[in-house]
Coordinates of C-alpha atoms and ligand atoms in Angstrom, one line a residue:
X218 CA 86.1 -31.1 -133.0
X219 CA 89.2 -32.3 -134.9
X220 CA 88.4 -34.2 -138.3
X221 CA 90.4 -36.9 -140.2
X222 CA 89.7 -37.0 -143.7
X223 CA 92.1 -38.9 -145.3
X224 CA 90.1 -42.4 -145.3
X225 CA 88.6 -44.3 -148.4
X226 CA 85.9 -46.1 -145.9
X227 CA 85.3 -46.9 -142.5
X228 CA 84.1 -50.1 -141.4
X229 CA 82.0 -50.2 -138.0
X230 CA 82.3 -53.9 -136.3
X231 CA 85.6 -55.3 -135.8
X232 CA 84.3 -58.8 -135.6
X233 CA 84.7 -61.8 -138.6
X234 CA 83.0 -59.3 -141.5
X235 CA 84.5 -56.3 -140.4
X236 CA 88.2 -57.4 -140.4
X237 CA 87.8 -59.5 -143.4
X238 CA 86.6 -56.7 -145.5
X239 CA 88.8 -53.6 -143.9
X240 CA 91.9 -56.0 -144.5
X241 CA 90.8 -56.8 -148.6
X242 CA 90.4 -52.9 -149.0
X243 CA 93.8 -51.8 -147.4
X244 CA 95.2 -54.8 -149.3
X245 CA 93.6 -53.1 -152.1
X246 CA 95.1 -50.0 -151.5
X247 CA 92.8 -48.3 -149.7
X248 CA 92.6 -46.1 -146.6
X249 CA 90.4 -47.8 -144.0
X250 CA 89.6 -47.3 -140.2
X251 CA 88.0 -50.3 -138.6
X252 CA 86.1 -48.9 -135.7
X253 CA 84.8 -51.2 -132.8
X254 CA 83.2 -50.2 -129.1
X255 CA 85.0 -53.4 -127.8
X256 CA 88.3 -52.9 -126.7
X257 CA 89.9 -56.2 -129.1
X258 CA 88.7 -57.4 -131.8
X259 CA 86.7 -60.5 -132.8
X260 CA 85.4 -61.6 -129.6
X261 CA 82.4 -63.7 -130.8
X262 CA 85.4 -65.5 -132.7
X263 CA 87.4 -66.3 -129.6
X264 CA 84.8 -68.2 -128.1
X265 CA 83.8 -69.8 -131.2
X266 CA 83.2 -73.9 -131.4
X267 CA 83.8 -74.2 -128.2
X268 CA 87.5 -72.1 -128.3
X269 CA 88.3 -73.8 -131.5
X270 CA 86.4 -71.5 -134.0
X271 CA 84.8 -73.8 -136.8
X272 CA 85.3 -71.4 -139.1
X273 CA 84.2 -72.6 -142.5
X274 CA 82.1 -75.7 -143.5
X275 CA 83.2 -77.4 -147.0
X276 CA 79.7 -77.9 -148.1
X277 CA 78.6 -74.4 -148.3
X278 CA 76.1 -73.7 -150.5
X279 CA 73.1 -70.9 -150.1
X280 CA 70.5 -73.5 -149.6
X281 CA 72.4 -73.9 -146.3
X282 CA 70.8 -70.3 -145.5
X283 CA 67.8 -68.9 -144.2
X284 CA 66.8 -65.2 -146.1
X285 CA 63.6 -63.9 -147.2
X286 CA 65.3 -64.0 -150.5
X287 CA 67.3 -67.2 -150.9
X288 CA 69.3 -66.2 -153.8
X289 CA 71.1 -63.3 -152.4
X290 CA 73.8 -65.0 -150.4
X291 CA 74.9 -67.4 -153.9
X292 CA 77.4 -64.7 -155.4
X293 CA 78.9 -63.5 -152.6
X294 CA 79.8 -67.3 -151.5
X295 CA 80.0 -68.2 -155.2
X296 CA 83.2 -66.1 -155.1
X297 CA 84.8 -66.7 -151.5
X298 CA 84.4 -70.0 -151.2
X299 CA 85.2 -72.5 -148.4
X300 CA 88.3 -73.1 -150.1
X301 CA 89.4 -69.7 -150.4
X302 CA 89.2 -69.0 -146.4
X303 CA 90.9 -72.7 -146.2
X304 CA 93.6 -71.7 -147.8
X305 CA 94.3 -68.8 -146.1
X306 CA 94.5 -70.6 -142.9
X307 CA 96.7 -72.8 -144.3
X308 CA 99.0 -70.2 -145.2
X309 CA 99.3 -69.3 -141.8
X310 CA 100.5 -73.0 -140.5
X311 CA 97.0 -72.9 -138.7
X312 CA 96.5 -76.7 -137.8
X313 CA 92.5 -77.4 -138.8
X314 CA 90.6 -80.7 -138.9
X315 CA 87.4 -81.8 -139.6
X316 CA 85.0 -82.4 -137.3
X317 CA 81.9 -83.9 -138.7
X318 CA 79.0 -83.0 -141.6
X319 CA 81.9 -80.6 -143.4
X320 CA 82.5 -78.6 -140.3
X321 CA 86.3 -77.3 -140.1
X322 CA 87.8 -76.5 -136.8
X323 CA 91.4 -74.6 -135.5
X324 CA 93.4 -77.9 -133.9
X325 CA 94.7 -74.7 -131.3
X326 CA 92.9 -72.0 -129.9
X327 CA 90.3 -69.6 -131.6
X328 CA 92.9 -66.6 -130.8
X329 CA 94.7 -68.2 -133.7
X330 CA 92.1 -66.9 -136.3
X331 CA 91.8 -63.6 -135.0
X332 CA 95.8 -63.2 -134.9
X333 CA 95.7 -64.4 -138.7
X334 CA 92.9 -61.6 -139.3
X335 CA 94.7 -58.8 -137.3
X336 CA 98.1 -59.6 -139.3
X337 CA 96.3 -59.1 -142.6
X338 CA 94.3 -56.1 -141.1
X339 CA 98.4 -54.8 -140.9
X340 CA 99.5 -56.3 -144.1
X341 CA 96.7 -53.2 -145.6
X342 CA 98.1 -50.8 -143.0
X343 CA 94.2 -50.6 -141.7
X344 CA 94.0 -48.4 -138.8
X345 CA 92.3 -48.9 -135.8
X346 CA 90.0 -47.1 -133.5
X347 CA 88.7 -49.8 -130.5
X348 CA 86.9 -49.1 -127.2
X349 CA 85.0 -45.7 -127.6
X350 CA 81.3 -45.8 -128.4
X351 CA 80.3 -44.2 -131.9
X352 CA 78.3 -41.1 -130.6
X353 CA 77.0 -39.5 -134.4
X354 CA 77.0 -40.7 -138.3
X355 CA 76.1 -38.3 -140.5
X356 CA 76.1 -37.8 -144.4
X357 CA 76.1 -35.0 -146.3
X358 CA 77.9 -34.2 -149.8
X359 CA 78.4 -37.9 -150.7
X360 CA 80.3 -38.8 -147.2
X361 CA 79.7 -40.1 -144.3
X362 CA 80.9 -38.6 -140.9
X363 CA 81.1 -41.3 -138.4
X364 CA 82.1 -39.2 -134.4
X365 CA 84.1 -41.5 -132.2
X366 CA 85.3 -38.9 -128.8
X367 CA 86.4 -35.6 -129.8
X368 CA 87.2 -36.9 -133.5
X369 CA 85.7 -37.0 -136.9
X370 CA 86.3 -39.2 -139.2
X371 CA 84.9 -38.8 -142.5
X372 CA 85.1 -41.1 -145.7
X373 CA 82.9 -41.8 -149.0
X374 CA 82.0 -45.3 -147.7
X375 CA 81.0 -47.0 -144.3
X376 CA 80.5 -50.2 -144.1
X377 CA 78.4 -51.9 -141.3
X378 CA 79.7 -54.9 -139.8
X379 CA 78.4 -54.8 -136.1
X380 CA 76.7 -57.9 -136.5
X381 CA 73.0 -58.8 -134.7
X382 CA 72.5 -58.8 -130.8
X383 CA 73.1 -62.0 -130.1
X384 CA 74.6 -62.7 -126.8
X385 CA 74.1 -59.4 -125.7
X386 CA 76.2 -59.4 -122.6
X387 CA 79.4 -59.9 -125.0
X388 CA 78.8 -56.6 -126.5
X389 CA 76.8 -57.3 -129.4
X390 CA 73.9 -54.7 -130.2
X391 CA 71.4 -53.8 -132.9
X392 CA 73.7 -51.1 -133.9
X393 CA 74.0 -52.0 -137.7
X394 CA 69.7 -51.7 -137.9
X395 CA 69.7 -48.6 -136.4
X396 CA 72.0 -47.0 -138.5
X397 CA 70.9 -48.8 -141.7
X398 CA 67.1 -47.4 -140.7
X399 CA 68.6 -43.9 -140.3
X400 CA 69.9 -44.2 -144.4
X401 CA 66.3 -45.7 -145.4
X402 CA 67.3 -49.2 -145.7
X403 CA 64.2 -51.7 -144.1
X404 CA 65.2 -54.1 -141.5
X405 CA 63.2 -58.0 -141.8
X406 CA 61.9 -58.5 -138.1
X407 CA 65.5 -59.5 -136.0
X408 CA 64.7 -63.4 -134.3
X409 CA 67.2 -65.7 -131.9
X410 CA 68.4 -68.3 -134.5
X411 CA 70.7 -71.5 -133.5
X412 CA 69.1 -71.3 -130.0
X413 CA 67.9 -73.9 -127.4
X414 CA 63.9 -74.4 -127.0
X415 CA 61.9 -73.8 -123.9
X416 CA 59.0 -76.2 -122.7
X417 CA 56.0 -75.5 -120.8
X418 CA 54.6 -77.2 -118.0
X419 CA 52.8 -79.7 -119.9
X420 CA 56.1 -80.6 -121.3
X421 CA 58.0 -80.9 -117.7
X422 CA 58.1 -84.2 -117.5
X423 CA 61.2 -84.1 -120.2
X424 CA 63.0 -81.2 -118.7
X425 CA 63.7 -83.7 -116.2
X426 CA 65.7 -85.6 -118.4
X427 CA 68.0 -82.9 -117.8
X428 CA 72.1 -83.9 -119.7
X429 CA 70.3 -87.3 -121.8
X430 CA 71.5 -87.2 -125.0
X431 CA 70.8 -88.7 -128.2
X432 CA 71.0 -88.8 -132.1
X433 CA 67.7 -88.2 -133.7
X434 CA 65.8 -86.8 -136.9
X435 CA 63.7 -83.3 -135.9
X436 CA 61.8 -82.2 -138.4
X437 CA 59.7 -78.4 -138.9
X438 CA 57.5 -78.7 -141.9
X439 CA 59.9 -80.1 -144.2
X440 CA 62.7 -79.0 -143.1
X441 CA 64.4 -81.8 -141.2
X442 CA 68.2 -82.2 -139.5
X443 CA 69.9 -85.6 -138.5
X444 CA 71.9 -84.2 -135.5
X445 CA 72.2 -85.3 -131.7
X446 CA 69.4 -83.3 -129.4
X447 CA 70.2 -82.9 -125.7
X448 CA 67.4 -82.6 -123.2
X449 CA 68.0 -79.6 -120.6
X450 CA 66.5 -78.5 -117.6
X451 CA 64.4 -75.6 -119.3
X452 CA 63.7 -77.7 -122.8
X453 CA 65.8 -78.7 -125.6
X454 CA 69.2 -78.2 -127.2
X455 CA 72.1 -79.9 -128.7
X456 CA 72.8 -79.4 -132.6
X457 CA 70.0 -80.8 -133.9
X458 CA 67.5 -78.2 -132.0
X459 CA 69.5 -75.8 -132.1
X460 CA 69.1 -76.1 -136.6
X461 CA 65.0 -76.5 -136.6
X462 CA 65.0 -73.4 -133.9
X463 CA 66.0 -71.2 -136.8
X464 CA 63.0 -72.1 -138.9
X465 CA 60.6 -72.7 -136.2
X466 CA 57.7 -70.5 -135.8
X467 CA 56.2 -70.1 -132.3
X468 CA 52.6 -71.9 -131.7
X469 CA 54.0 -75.0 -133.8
X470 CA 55.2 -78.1 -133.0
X471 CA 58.2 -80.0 -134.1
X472 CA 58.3 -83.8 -134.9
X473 CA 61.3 -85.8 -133.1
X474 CA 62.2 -89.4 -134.8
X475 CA 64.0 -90.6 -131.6
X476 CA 65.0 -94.1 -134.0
X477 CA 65.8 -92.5 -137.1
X478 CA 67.7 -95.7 -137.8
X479 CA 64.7 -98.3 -137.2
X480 CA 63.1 -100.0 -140.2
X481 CA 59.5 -100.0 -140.7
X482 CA 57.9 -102.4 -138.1
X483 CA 60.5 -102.9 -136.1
X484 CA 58.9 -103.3 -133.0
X485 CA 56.5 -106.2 -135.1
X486 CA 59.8 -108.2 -135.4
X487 CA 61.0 -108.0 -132.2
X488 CA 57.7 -109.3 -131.2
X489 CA 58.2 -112.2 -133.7
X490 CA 61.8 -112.6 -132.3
X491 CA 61.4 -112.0 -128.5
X492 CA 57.7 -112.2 -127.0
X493 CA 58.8 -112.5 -123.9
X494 CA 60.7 -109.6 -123.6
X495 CA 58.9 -106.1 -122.0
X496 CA 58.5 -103.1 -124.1
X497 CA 60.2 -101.3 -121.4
X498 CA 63.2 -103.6 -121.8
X499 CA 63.5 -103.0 -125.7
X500 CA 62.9 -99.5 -125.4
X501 CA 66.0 -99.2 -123.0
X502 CA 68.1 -100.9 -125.6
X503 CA 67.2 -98.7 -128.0
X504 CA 67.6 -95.0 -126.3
X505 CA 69.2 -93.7 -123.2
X506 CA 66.9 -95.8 -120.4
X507 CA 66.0 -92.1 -119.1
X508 CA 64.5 -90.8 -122.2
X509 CA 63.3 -94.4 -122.4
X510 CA 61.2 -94.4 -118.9
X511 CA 60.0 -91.1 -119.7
X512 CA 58.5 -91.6 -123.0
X513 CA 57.0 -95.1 -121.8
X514 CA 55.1 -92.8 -119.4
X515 CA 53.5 -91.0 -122.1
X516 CA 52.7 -94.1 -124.5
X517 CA 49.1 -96.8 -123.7
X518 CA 51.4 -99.3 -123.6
X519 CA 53.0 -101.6 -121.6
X520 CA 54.1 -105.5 -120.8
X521 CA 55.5 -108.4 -123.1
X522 CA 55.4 -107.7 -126.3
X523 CA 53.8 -111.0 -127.3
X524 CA 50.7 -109.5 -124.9
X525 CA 50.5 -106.3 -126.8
X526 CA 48.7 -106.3 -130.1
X527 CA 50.4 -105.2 -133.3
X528 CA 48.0 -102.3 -134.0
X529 CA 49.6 -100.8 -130.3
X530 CA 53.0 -101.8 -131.0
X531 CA 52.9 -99.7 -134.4
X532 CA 51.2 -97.1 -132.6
X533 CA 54.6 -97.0 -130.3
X534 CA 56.4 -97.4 -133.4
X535 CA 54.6 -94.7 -135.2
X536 CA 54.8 -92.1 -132.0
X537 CA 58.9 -92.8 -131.6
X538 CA 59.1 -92.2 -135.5
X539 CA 57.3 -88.2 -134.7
X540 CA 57.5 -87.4 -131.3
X541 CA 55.5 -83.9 -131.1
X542 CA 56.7 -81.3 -128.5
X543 CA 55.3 -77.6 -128.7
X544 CA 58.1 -75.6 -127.2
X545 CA 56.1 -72.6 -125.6
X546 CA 59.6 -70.5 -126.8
X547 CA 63.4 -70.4 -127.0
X548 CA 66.2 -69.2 -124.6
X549 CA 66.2 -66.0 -126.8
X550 CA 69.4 -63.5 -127.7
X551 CA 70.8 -64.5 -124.4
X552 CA 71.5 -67.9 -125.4
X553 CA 71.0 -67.5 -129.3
X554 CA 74.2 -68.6 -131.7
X555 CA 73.0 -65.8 -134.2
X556 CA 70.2 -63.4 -134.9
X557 CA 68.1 -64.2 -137.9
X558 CA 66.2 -61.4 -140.2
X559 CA 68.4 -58.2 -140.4
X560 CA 68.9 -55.6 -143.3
X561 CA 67.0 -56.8 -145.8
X562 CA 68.3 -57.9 -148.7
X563 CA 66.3 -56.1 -151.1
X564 CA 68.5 -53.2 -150.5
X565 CA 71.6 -54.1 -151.3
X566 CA 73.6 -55.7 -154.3
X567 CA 74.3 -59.5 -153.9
X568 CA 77.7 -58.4 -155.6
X569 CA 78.8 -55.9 -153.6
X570 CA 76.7 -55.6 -150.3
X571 CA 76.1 -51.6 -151.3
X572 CA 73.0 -50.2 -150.6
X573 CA 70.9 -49.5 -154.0
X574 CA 70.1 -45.9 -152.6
X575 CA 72.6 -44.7 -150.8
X576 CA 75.7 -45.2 -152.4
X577 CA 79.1 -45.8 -150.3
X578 CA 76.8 -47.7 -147.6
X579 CA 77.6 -51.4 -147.4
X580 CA 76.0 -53.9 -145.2
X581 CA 78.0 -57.0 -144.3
X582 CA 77.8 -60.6 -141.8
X583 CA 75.1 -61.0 -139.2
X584 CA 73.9 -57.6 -139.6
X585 CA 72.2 -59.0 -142.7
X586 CA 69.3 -60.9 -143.1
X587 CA 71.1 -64.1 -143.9
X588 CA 71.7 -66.8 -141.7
X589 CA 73.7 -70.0 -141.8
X590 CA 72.9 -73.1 -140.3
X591 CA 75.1 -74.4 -137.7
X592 CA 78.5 -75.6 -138.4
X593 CA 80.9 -73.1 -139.5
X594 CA 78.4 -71.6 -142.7
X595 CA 77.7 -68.0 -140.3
X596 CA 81.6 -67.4 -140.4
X597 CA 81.4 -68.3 -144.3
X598 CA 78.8 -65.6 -144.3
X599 CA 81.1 -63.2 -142.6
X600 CA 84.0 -63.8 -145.0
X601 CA 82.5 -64.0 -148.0
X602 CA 80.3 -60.9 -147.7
X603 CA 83.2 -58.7 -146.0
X604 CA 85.5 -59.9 -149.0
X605 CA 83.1 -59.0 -151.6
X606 CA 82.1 -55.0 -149.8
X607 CA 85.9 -54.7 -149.6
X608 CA 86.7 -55.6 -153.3
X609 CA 83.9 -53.2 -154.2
X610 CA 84.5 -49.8 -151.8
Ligands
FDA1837 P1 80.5 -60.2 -135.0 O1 79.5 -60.3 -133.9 O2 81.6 -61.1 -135.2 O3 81.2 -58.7 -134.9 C1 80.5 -57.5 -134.7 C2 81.4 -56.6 -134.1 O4 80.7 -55.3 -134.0 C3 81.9 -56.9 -132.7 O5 83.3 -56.9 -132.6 C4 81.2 -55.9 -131.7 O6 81.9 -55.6 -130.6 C5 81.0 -54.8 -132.7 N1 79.9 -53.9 -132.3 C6 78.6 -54.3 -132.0 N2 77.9 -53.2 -131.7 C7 78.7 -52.1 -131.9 C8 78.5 -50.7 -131.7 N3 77.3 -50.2 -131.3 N4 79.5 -49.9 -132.0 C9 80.7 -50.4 -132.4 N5 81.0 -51.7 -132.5 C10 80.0 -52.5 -132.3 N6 79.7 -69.3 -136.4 C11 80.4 -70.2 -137.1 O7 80.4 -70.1 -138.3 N7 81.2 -71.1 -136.5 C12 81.2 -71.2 -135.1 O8 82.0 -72.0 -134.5 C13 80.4 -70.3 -134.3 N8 80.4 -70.4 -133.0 C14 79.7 -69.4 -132.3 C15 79.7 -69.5 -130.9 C16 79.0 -68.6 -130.1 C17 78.9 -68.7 -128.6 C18 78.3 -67.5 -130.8 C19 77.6 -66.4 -130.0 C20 78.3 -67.4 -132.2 C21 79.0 -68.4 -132.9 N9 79.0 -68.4 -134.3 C22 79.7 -69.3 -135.0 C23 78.4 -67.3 -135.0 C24 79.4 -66.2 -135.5 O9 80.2 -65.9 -134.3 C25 78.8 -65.0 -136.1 O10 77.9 -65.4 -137.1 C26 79.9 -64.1 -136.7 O11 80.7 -63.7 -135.6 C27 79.2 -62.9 -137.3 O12 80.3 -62.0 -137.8 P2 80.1 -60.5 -137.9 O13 81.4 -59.9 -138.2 O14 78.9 -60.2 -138.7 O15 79.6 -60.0 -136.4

């Protein structure tokens, strides 16, 4: 087997952390080799927001995170900010906008992002080894050996960017915990995050609402998100779901305010104002009319709403305000935007995403266990962490 040892690190994941941080270290100077299994780079990133890549959100902050420790993630973003990345798109003539809640998007396609990332991948003469599996990593004397074919490559630092497994049938794998394992680090239980719910049978009478979307409040314990929530034919999705999935733990409910807008005792002055009118009929101005029917056919009440008492009508009031559902699970890494849990934290330094005990092994992006919420903070992640292992190797 031939060996190259000429290399100051070699990053394994050429995705949104990987690329970031190989192209700060060869813009530092240093010899990298960005190794991938994929036969491009930063596929996840191609079919990113929809083909537009929301690729930062200007409200970043680590309580926009989920980690067991929820400090880690402040120093990497503290010093790659939002901004930063912004400004680098800019430099490029990228055209951007912003959509809604802070969330930036590409006005072109995704591809333009990864083009910008590949250029400065060039501009620090990184080199490239895509499409051949990794079959062996080693360390001995302070360097890693990392096999790729016939070849050895060999290097003081590795950094792991393979992300989580996640949409598994684009390639992504739970290569990163493997190898982190192998060099002692622990790995916090991997779960689908950003994913659509499932509901049981009990529940079926919604899946029917299959398309019907609408703007609500869901709230898990007290976490809560303002967002639009789409009803599919196996549960619940849309933005708003897809946020409370990542703190959701199975066996719980979540609470849905389908009128986040209504003032208290609505329904009582509609009464006042319109007797005459059904509940039905007020309902259906209020929501979709198919959500409306079907969550009539859950609640004791029915008719005029000068015949209903106002005890019932704040009932209605009260059960529209924190509608529970129990989903009996989620769509899983099939359909999951990311992969909470990961490397844990404790590990590794917040400055430099190095290992505390093994020195030259850096753990960046998905592969760690932090994870944004929707809207552009995961890529912020990715940046931030792959630009601070890169300053440090
Ligand atoms: P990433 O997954 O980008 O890269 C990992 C790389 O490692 C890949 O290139 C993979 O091929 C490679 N790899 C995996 N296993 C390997 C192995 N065994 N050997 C060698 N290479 C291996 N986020 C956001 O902020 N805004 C958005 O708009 C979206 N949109 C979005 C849409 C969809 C459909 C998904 C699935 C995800 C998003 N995300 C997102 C999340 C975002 O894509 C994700 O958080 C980042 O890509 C993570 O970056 P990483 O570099 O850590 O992993």
């Amino acid at each position: 087997m031939s060996a190259v040892t000429d290399l100051d690190a070699i990053v394994l994941g050429a995705g949104a952390a990987g690329m970031m941080c190989a192209a700060t270290a060869g813009q530092l100077g240093k010899r990298i080799l960005l190794v991938d299994h994929a036969d491009a780079p930063g596929k996840k990133i191609l079919i990113s927001g929809g083909g537009r890549c929301n690729f930062t959100n200007i409200h970043t902050a680590a309580d926009r995170y989920l980690s067991t420790n929820p400090h880690f993630a402040k120093s990497a973003l503290g010093r790659y900010t939002a901004q930063d990345f912004l400004a680098l798109v800019e430099d490029y003539g990228i055209a951007w906008h912003e959509k809604t809640l802070g969330q930036l998007f590409c006005d072109g396609p995704a591809r333009q992002v990864v083009d910008m990332l590949v250029e400065e991948c060039a501009k620090g003469s990184v080199q490239w080894a895509l499409g051949q599996p990794v079959s062996g990593i080693a360390h001995a004397d302070g360097r890693y050996r990392v096999t790729i074919g016939a070849v050895e490559h060999v290097a003081p630092a590795l950094i792991l960017a393979t992300g989580g497994p996640s949409i598994p049938k684009m390639g992504a794998t739970g290569f990163a915990y493997d190898v982190a394992r192998q060099f002692g680090l622990s790995v916090v239980q991997p779960r689908p995050a950003l994913v659509p719910f499932t509901l049981g049978d009990d529940e079926a009478l919604f899946r029917s609402l299959s398309g019907v979307a609408t703007e609500v409040e869901v709230r898990w314990q007290k976490t809560r998100f303002r967002e639009a929530a789409l009803f599919t034919h196996r549960g619940l999705s849309g933005p708003a779901m897809l946020q409370i999935s990542s703190y959701w733990q199975h066996r719980t409910s979540i609470g849905v305010d389908f009128l986040p807008d209504a003032q208290d005792d609505w329904l009582l002055a509609e009464k006042r104002a319109r007797p005459r009118v059904a509940l039905r009929r007020v309902l259906g101005q209020h929501l979709p009319e198919r959500l409306a029917e079907a969550l009539l056919g859950r609640l004791e009440a029915e008719g005029e709403l000068g015949n209903l008492s106002d005890k019932a009508l704040r009932g209605v009031q009260a059960r529209l305000a924190d509608w529970p559902f129990s989903p009996d699970g989620t769509e899983g890494f099939a359909k999951a935007e990311v992969t909470a849990g990961g490397i844990a934290t404790a590990g590794l330094s917040s400055r430099t995403m190095e290992a505390a005990k093994t020195p030259g092994l850096y753990a960046i992006g998905e592969a760690v266990d932090v994870t944004g919420w929707l809207g552009g903070y995961n890529f912020q992640w990715a940046w931030a962490s792959g630009r601070a292992a890169g300053q440090a190797v």
